[in-house]
Amino acid sequence: MAQKSREALAFHLIPRADHDARQAPLVTGSFPSQSQLQSWYKCFDIRCLCSAPQPVMHIRYRRDSDLYFLANNPSAPEHEKGCTLERKARELRDSDEPTLESELSTLPLNHEGKENQFSMRKMIELMYESSFANYFHGKHLTLESLVRSFQSSDFAGEATLPSEAPLSKALFYGKRGLVYARNFVQRGSGQFAAWFQLCDSVRENGNRIEVILDNAVESFYTTQAGLSKAPGPYLLCVVFELSNTGRAWCTQILTIPVISKELVVPAHSAWHRESGKLLCSEFDEPKFGKGFVGFPFKKLTDREGDLPPIIVGSKQGGEKKRYICTPAVLNDSDRTIAEKRFNAIDTPLQVARCQLRMALK
């Protein structure tokens, strides 16, 4: 009896630039190997022969696992029930699901004139940090103000899309922003767009991702989803790219837990969410230069399971102080690292809160 991995199948290898090409090599045999998929990547798509009209599949790459896999084009005809090629492609994807903190596959961005690849999660971190949107000075950080900060960040201004459009033009938010993001991709303004929204619940339903928005459900078909298992609210990011049929295709979905819908900064744990709300409640109005609460992405140490700290800044009598707060008790070595990496003193949460309160008087 033949092994499952050697089940016979057949498909056409079609040039990505010309799906109507008359000469499309016929490939038969077993499911393509990783080396074959790598050699075809970015040059060819696959047209399955299981039904008529024939379904189209794209070759995708996921950086976190160094895995090449096949993904269905959501606008193409469906496979015949029980199709061997689709089943083997699904088994390959399911055998290497991304973990909660894994980075998603890469995006085609140019940065500082170089061909670099950025994951969606890393791109969001860079926009947060280059715009200082993860530092709270008393002014509520809503979805609108966050995305506007992203658009004006140094990173979004320097990074460009393959179409040479700046990344800042490809960032959208809110209900209308979903329409704008799709239109931006489909009309050729850019081959990529990112749409941001706040939501309380996201769920998987078969091959769909369902997002609950104001008691309405928005469905997305995608092969790459990084959905947090922590409780909401979430900052939702949906990536659209231009498909071979000229439509905006959802290629990635990412959810990041945030402290609240009025304070849209990442919550790395329940402690960050509770402590962040407590510290930020000390501000009765924006007081720039008097104090801040920061939520950096950098961890204190490189130990597995370690989480980023919260930074509290205060200015009293012309003297500036920075305090670092963590859910764990630090040892002497960690305190030294805190002083070097964050220029901050290890301080219990309540002490840091008192220092912030005095600075804001």
CSV table of C-alpha atoms in Angstrom, one decimal:
chain,number,residue,atom,x,y,z
A,1,MET,CA,0.0,0.0,0.0
A,2,ALA,CA,1.3,3.4,-0.9
A,3,GLN,CA,2.0,5.8,1.9
A,4,LYS,CA,-0.2,8.9,2.3
A,5,SER,CA,2.7,11.2,1.6
A,6,ARG,CA,3.0,9.7,-1.8
A,7,GLU,CA,-0.6,10.0,-2.9
A,8,ALA,CA,-0.8,10.8,-6.6
A,9,LEU,CA,-2.0,14.2,-7.6
A,10,ALA,CA,-1.7,16.6,-10.6
A,11,PHE,CA,-1.8,20.3,-11.1
A,12,HIS,CA,-0.6,23.0,-13.6
A,13,LEU,CA,2.2,25.4,-12.7
A,14,ILE,CA,1.1,28.8,-14.0
A,15,PRO,CA,3.2,31.9,-14.2
A,16,ARG,CA,2.1,34.4,-11.5
A,17,ALA,CA,2.3,37.3,-14.0
A,18,ASP,CA,0.1,35.6,-16.6
A,19,HIS,CA,-2.6,33.1,-15.5
A,20,ASP,CA,-3.8,32.8,-19.0
A,21,ALA,CA,-0.5,31.6,-20.4
A,22,ARG,CA,-1.0,28.8,-22.9
A,23,GLN,CA,2.1,26.9,-21.8
A,24,ALA,CA,1.5,25.8,-18.2
A,25,PRO,CA,3.6,22.8,-17.2
A,26,LEU,CA,1.7,19.8,-15.8
A,27,VAL,CA,3.2,18.5,-12.5
A,28,THR,CA,2.2,15.0,-11.4
A,29,GLY,CA,3.3,12.8,-8.6
A,30,SER,CA,3.3,13.4,-4.8
A,31,PHE,CA,2.8,16.7,-2.9
A,32,PRO,CA,5.5,19.2,-3.7
A,33,SER,CA,8.5,19.2,-1.3
A,34,GLN,CA,9.7,22.3,0.5
A,35,SER,CA,12.6,22.8,-1.9
A,36,GLN,CA,10.1,22.7,-4.9
A,37,LEU,CA,7.8,25.2,-3.2
A,38,GLN,CA,10.8,27.4,-2.5
A,39,SER,CA,11.9,27.4,-6.1
A,40,TRP,CA,8.4,28.2,-7.4
A,41,TYR,CA,7.8,30.9,-4.7
A,42,LYS,CA,7.1,34.4,-6.1
A,43,CYS,CA,7.2,33.1,-9.7
A,44,PHE,CA,4.4,30.6,-10.0
A,45,ASP,CA,0.9,29.9,-8.8
A,46,ILE,CA,-0.8,26.5,-8.9
A,47,ARG,CA,-4.0,25.5,-10.7
A,48,CYS,CA,-5.6,22.4,-9.4
A,49,LEU,CA,-7.2,20.0,-11.8
A,50,CYS,CA,-9.8,18.6,-9.3
A,51,SER,CA,-12.8,20.5,-10.8
A,52,ALA,CA,-13.9,22.9,-13.6
A,53,PRO,CA,-13.4,25.8,-13.4
A,54,GLN,CA,-10.1,25.1,-11.8
A,55,PRO,CA,-9.2,26.4,-8.3
A,56,VAL,CA,-6.0,28.6,-8.0
A,57,MET,CA,-3.6,28.3,-5.1
A,58,HIS,CA,-0.8,30.6,-4.1
A,59,ILE,CA,2.6,29.6,-2.6
A,60,ARG,CA,3.1,31.4,0.7
A,61,TYR,CA,6.0,31.6,3.1
A,62,ARG,CA,5.9,31.9,6.9
A,63,ARG,CA,9.1,33.3,8.4
A,64,ASP,CA,8.6,32.2,12.0
A,65,SER,CA,8.7,28.5,11.0
A,66,ASP,CA,10.6,28.8,7.7
A,67,LEU,CA,7.7,27.0,6.1
A,68,TYR,CA,6.4,27.2,2.5
A,69,PHE,CA,2.8,26.2,2.0
A,70,LEU,CA,-0.2,26.4,-0.4
A,71,ALA,CA,-3.1,28.8,0.3
A,72,ASN,CA,-6.4,29.0,-1.6
A,73,ASN,CA,-7.3,32.1,-3.4
A,74,PRO,CA,-10.6,33.1,-1.8
A,75,SER,CA,-12.0,34.6,-5.0
A,76,ALA,CA,-11.2,31.4,-7.1
A,77,PRO,CA,-13.5,28.4,-7.6
A,78,GLU,CA,-13.7,25.9,-4.7
A,79,HIS,CA,-11.9,22.5,-4.8
A,80,GLU,CA,-13.9,19.3,-5.4
A,81,LYS,CA,-14.8,17.7,-2.1
A,82,GLY,CA,-12.0,15.4,-1.0
A,83,CYS,CA,-9.4,17.0,-3.3
A,84,THR,CA,-6.0,15.4,-2.4
A,85,LEU,CA,-4.0,18.6,-3.2
A,86,GLU,CA,-6.2,20.8,-0.9
A,87,ARG,CA,-6.2,18.2,1.9
A,88,LYS,CA,-2.4,17.8,1.8
A,89,ALA,CA,-2.0,21.6,1.8
A,90,ARG,CA,-4.2,21.8,4.8
A,91,GLU,CA,-2.3,19.1,6.7
A,92,LEU,CA,0.9,20.9,6.0
A,93,ARG,CA,-0.4,24.2,7.4
A,94,ASP,CA,-2.1,22.5,10.4
A,95,SER,CA,1.0,20.6,11.3
A,96,ASP,CA,2.9,23.8,12.2
A,97,GLU,CA,0.4,26.3,13.7
A,98,PRO,CA,1.9,29.5,15.0
A,99,THR,CA,2.2,30.0,18.7
A,100,LEU,CA,0.6,32.9,20.6
A,101,GLU,CA,3.7,35.0,20.5
A,102,SER,CA,5.1,33.9,17.1
A,103,GLU,CA,5.7,36.5,14.4
A,104,LEU,CA,3.5,36.3,11.3
A,105,SER,CA,4.8,35.9,7.8
A,106,THR,CA,6.7,38.8,6.2
A,107,LEU,CA,5.5,41.9,4.4
A,108,PRO,CA,7.0,43.3,1.2
A,109,LEU,CA,8.3,46.6,2.6
A,110,ASN,CA,11.3,48.7,1.7
A,111,HIS,CA,13.0,50.6,4.5
A,112,GLU,CA,15.8,53.1,4.0
A,113,GLY,CA,16.3,52.0,0.4
A,114,LYS,CA,16.9,48.3,1.3
A,115,GLU,CA,14.8,45.3,0.6
A,116,ASN,CA,13.9,44.3,4.1
A,117,GLN,CA,11.1,42.1,5.4
A,118,PHE,CA,9.0,43.0,8.5
A,119,SER,CA,6.4,40.9,10.3
A,120,MET,CA,3.1,42.6,11.0
A,121,ARG,CA,3.7,42.4,14.8
A,122,LYS,CA,7.2,43.9,14.4
A,123,MET,CA,5.9,46.7,12.1
A,124,ILE,CA,3.3,47.7,14.7
A,125,GLU,CA,6.0,47.7,17.5
A,126,LEU,CA,8.2,50.0,15.3
A,127,MET,CA,5.3,52.4,14.7
A,128,TYR,CA,4.4,52.5,18.4
A,129,GLU,CA,8.0,53.2,19.4
A,130,SER,CA,8.9,55.7,16.7
A,131,SER,CA,5.8,57.7,17.4
A,132,PHE,CA,6.0,57.3,21.3
A,133,ALA,CA,2.4,56.2,21.2
A,134,ASN,CA,3.1,53.7,23.9
A,135,TYR,CA,3.8,56.5,26.4
A,136,PHE,CA,0.9,58.1,28.2
A,137,HIS,CA,1.0,61.7,29.3
A,138,GLY,CA,-2.6,62.1,30.3
A,139,LYS,CA,-4.3,62.4,27.0
A,140,HIS,CA,-6.5,59.3,26.1
A,141,LEU,CA,-5.0,57.3,23.3
A,142,THR,CA,-8.0,56.3,21.2
A,143,LEU,CA,-8.0,54.2,18.0
A,144,GLU,CA,-8.1,57.4,15.9
A,145,SER,CA,-5.2,59.1,17.7
A,146,LEU,CA,-3.2,55.9,17.6
A,147,VAL,CA,-3.4,55.4,13.9
A,148,ARG,CA,-2.8,59.1,13.2
A,149,SER,CA,0.4,58.7,15.4
A,150,PHE,CA,1.3,55.7,13.3
A,151,GLN,CA,0.8,57.6,10.1
A,152,SER,CA,3.1,60.4,11.3
A,153,SER,CA,5.7,58.1,12.8
A,154,ASP,CA,9.3,58.2,11.4
A,155,PHE,CA,9.0,54.5,10.5
A,156,ALA,CA,5.9,54.9,8.4
A,157,GLY,CA,7.4,58.0,6.7
A,158,GLU,CA,10.5,56.2,5.7
A,159,ALA,CA,9.1,52.8,4.7
A,160,THR,CA,7.7,52.4,1.2
A,161,LEU,CA,5.5,49.8,-0.5
A,162,PRO,CA,6.6,48.1,-3.7
A,163,SER,CA,4.5,50.6,-5.6
A,164,GLU,CA,6.7,53.4,-4.0
A,165,ALA,CA,3.8,54.7,-2.1
A,166,PRO,CA,4.7,55.6,1.5
A,167,LEU,CA,3.5,53.2,4.2
A,168,SER,CA,1.8,56.1,6.0
A,169,LYS,CA,-0.7,56.2,3.1
A,170,ALA,CA,-1.6,52.6,3.5
A,171,LEU,CA,-2.9,52.7,7.2
A,172,PHE,CA,-6.6,52.9,7.8
A,173,TYR,CA,-9.0,52.6,10.8
A,174,GLY,CA,-12.7,52.4,11.7
A,175,LYS,CA,-15.7,51.2,9.8
A,176,ARG,CA,-15.2,53.4,6.8
A,177,GLY,CA,-11.5,52.6,6.9
A,178,LEU,CA,-12.2,49.0,6.0
A,179,VAL,CA,-13.8,50.1,2.6
A,180,TYR,CA,-10.9,52.6,2.1
A,181,ALA,CA,-8.3,49.9,2.7
A,182,ARG,CA,-9.8,47.6,0.1
A,183,ASN,CA,-10.2,50.3,-2.4
A,184,PHE,CA,-6.6,51.5,-1.8
A,185,VAL,CA,-5.3,48.1,-2.8
A,186,GLN,CA,-7.7,47.4,-5.7
A,187,ARG,CA,-7.3,50.7,-7.5
A,188,GLY,CA,-3.5,50.2,-7.6
A,189,SER,CA,-2.5,52.9,-5.1
A,190,GLY,CA,-0.5,50.3,-3.3
A,191,GLN,CA,-0.2,46.5,-3.2
A,192,PHE,CA,-0.6,46.5,0.6
A,193,ALA,CA,-2.9,48.1,3.2
A,194,ALA,CA,-3.4,47.7,6.9
A,195,TRP,CA,-6.8,48.2,8.6
A,196,PHE,CA,-7.0,48.8,12.4
A,197,GLN,CA,-10.1,48.4,14.6
A,198,LEU,CA,-10.9,47.8,18.3
A,199,CYS,CA,-12.9,44.8,19.2
A,200,ASP,CA,-13.9,42.7,22.2
A,201,SER,CA,-14.2,39.3,20.5
A,202,VAL,CA,-12.6,37.3,17.6
A,203,ARG,CA,-13.4,33.7,16.8
A,204,GLU,CA,-12.5,31.1,14.3
A,205,ASN,CA,-15.2,29.5,12.3
A,206,GLY,CA,-13.9,26.9,9.9
A,207,ASN,CA,-11.6,28.7,7.4
A,208,ARG,CA,-13.1,32.1,8.4
A,209,ILE,CA,-12.1,34.6,11.1
A,210,GLU,CA,-15.2,36.3,12.5
A,211,VAL,CA,-14.8,39.7,14.3
A,212,ILE,CA,-17.6,41.0,16.4
A,213,LEU,CA,-18.0,44.7,15.9
A,214,ASP,CA,-20.9,46.5,17.7
A,215,ASN,CA,-23.1,43.4,17.6
A,216,ALA,CA,-22.3,42.9,13.9
A,217,VAL,CA,-20.1,40.1,12.6
A,218,GLU,CA,-17.4,40.8,9.9
A,219,SER,CA,-15.9,37.7,8.3
A,220,PHE,CA,-12.5,37.4,6.8
A,221,TYR,CA,-10.9,34.5,4.9
A,222,THR,CA,-7.2,34.1,5.5
A,223,THR,CA,-4.6,31.5,6.0
A,224,GLN,CA,-2.5,33.5,8.5
A,225,ALA,CA,-4.0,34.5,11.8
A,226,GLY,CA,-2.3,35.4,15.0
A,227,LEU,CA,-5.2,35.5,17.4
A,228,SER,CA,-4.4,36.2,21.1
A,229,LYS,CA,-6.0,33.8,23.6
A,230,ALA,CA,-5.9,36.5,26.3
A,231,PRO,CA,-9.2,38.3,27.1
A,232,GLY,CA,-10.1,41.5,25.1
A,233,PRO,CA,-10.3,44.3,24.3
A,234,TYR,CA,-8.0,43.9,21.3
A,235,LEU,CA,-6.3,46.1,18.7
A,236,LEU,CA,-7.3,44.3,15.5
A,237,CYS,CA,-5.0,44.6,12.4
A,238,VAL,CA,-6.1,43.2,9.1
A,239,VAL,CA,-3.7,43.1,6.1
A,240,PHE,CA,-4.9,43.3,2.5
A,241,GLU,CA,-2.7,42.6,-0.5
A,242,LEU,CA,-3.5,42.6,-4.2
A,243,SER,CA,-4.5,39.2,-5.6
A,244,ASN,CA,-3.8,38.0,-9.1
A,245,THR,CA,-7.4,38.7,-9.9
A,246,GLY,CA,-7.0,42.3,-9.0
A,247,ARG,CA,-9.0,42.1,-5.8
A,248,ALA,CA,-8.0,43.0,-2.2
A,249,TRP,CA,-7.2,39.7,-0.5
A,250,CYS,CA,-7.0,39.4,3.3
A,251,THR,CA,-3.6,37.8,3.9
A,252,GLN,CA,-3.0,38.4,7.7
A,253,ILE,CA,-5.1,39.0,10.8
A,254,LEU,CA,-3.5,39.9,14.1
A,255,THR,CA,-5.0,40.7,17.5
A,256,ILE,CA,-3.1,42.4,20.3
A,257,PRO,CA,-4.6,42.8,23.8
A,258,VAL,CA,-4.7,46.4,24.9
A,259,ILE,CA,-5.3,48.0,28.3
A,260,SER,CA,-8.6,49.6,27.3
A,261,LYS,CA,-10.4,51.1,24.4
A,262,GLU,CA,-9.5,54.6,25.7
A,263,LEU,CA,-5.8,53.5,26.3
A,264,VAL,CA,-4.8,51.6,23.2
A,265,VAL,CA,-1.4,50.3,24.3
A,266,PRO,CA,-0.4,46.6,24.4
A,267,ALA,CA,-1.3,44.8,27.6
A,268,HIS,CA,1.3,42.0,28.0
A,269,SER,CA,-0.5,40.4,30.9
A,270,ALA,CA,-3.4,40.9,33.3
A,271,TRP,CA,-0.9,42.7,35.6
A,272,HIS,CA,0.0,45.2,32.9
A,273,ARG,CA,-3.7,45.9,32.3
A,274,GLU,CA,-4.6,46.4,35.9
A,275,SER,CA,-1.4,48.3,36.8
A,276,GLY,CA,-1.6,50.5,33.7
A,277,LYS,CA,-5.1,51.6,34.5
A,278,LEU,CA,-4.2,52.3,38.1
A,279,LEU,CA,-1.2,54.5,37.1
A,280,CYS,CA,-2.9,56.3,34.3
A,281,SER,CA,-5.8,57.2,36.5
A,282,GLU,CA,-3.6,59.6,38.4
A,283,PHE,CA,-3.8,62.0,35.4
A,284,ASP,CA,-6.8,64.4,35.5
A,285,GLU,CA,-5.6,66.2,32.4
A,286,PRO,CA,-2.6,66.1,30.1
A,287,LYS,CA,0.6,67.3,31.9
A,288,PHE,CA,3.5,67.0,29.4
A,289,GLY,CA,6.8,67.3,31.1
A,290,LYS,CA,5.4,66.5,34.6
A,291,GLY,CA,5.1,62.8,34.3
A,292,PHE,CA,4.3,59.8,32.1
A,293,VAL,CA,3.5,56.1,32.1
A,294,GLY,CA,5.4,54.1,29.5
A,295,PHE,CA,4.7,50.6,28.1
A,296,PRO,CA,7.9,49.5,26.3
A,297,PHE,CA,8.1,46.4,24.1
A,298,LYS,CA,11.7,45.6,25.3
A,299,LYS,CA,11.9,43.0,28.0
A,300,LEU,CA,14.1,43.6,31.1
A,301,THR,CA,16.0,40.4,30.5
A,302,ASP,CA,16.1,37.7,27.7
A,303,ARG,CA,14.8,35.0,30.0
A,304,GLU,CA,12.0,32.9,28.7
A,305,GLY,CA,8.6,33.9,30.1
A,306,ASP,CA,9.9,37.4,31.1
A,307,LEU,CA,7.6,40.3,30.3
A,308,PRO,CA,8.3,44.0,29.5
A,309,PRO,CA,8.1,46.3,32.5
A,310,ILE,CA,6.1,49.5,33.0
A,311,ILE,CA,8.1,52.7,33.2
A,312,VAL,CA,6.9,55.7,35.3
A,313,GLY,CA,8.5,59.1,34.8
A,314,SER,CA,8.1,62.0,37.2
A,315,LYS,CA,9.6,65.5,37.5
A,316,GLN,CA,9.7,67.2,40.9
A,317,GLY,CA,11.6,70.4,41.6
A,318,GLY,CA,13.4,70.2,38.3
A,319,GLU,CA,14.6,66.7,39.0
A,320,LYS,CA,13.6,63.9,36.6
A,321,LYS,CA,13.2,60.4,37.8
A,322,ARG,CA,12.4,57.1,36.1
A,323,TYR,CA,11.0,54.1,37.9
A,324,ILE,CA,10.6,50.6,36.6
A,325,CYS,CA,7.8,48.4,37.8
A,326,THR,CA,7.5,44.6,37.2
A,327,PRO,CA,5.2,41.9,38.4
A,328,ALA,CA,8.3,39.9,39.7
A,329,VAL,CA,10.8,40.7,42.5
A,330,LEU,CA,14.1,41.7,40.9
A,331,ASN,CA,17.5,40.5,42.0
A,332,ASP,CA,20.6,42.7,42.1
A,333,SER,CA,21.7,41.7,38.5
A,334,ASP,CA,18.2,42.6,37.1
A,335,ARG,CA,18.3,46.0,38.9
A,336,THR,CA,21.6,46.8,37.2
A,337,ILE,CA,20.1,45.8,33.8
A,338,ALA,CA,17.1,48.0,34.5
A,339,GLU,CA,19.4,51.0,35.2
A,340,LYS,CA,21.4,50.4,32.0
A,341,ARG,CA,18.6,49.4,29.6
A,342,PHE,CA,15.8,51.8,30.8
A,343,ASN,CA,17.7,54.3,32.9
A,344,ALA,CA,15.2,53.5,35.7
A,345,ILE,CA,15.2,52.5,39.3
A,346,ASP,CA,13.5,49.3,40.5
A,347,THR,CA,10.5,50.5,42.5
A,348,PRO,CA,7.3,48.8,43.8
A,349,LEU,CA,4.2,49.8,41.9
A,350,GLN,CA,2.6,51.8,44.8
A,351,VAL,CA,5.8,53.8,45.4
A,352,ALA,CA,6.0,54.7,41.7
A,353,ARG,CA,2.3,55.7,41.9
A,354,CYS,CA,3.0,58.0,44.8
A,355,GLN,CA,5.9,59.6,43.0
A,356,LEU,CA,3.8,60.2,39.9
A,357,ARG,CA,1.0,61.6,42.0
A,358,MET,CA,3.3,64.2,43.6
A,359,ALA,CA,4.7,65.2,40.3
A,360,LEU,CA,1.2,65.8,38.9
A,361,LYS,CA,0.1,68.1,41.7
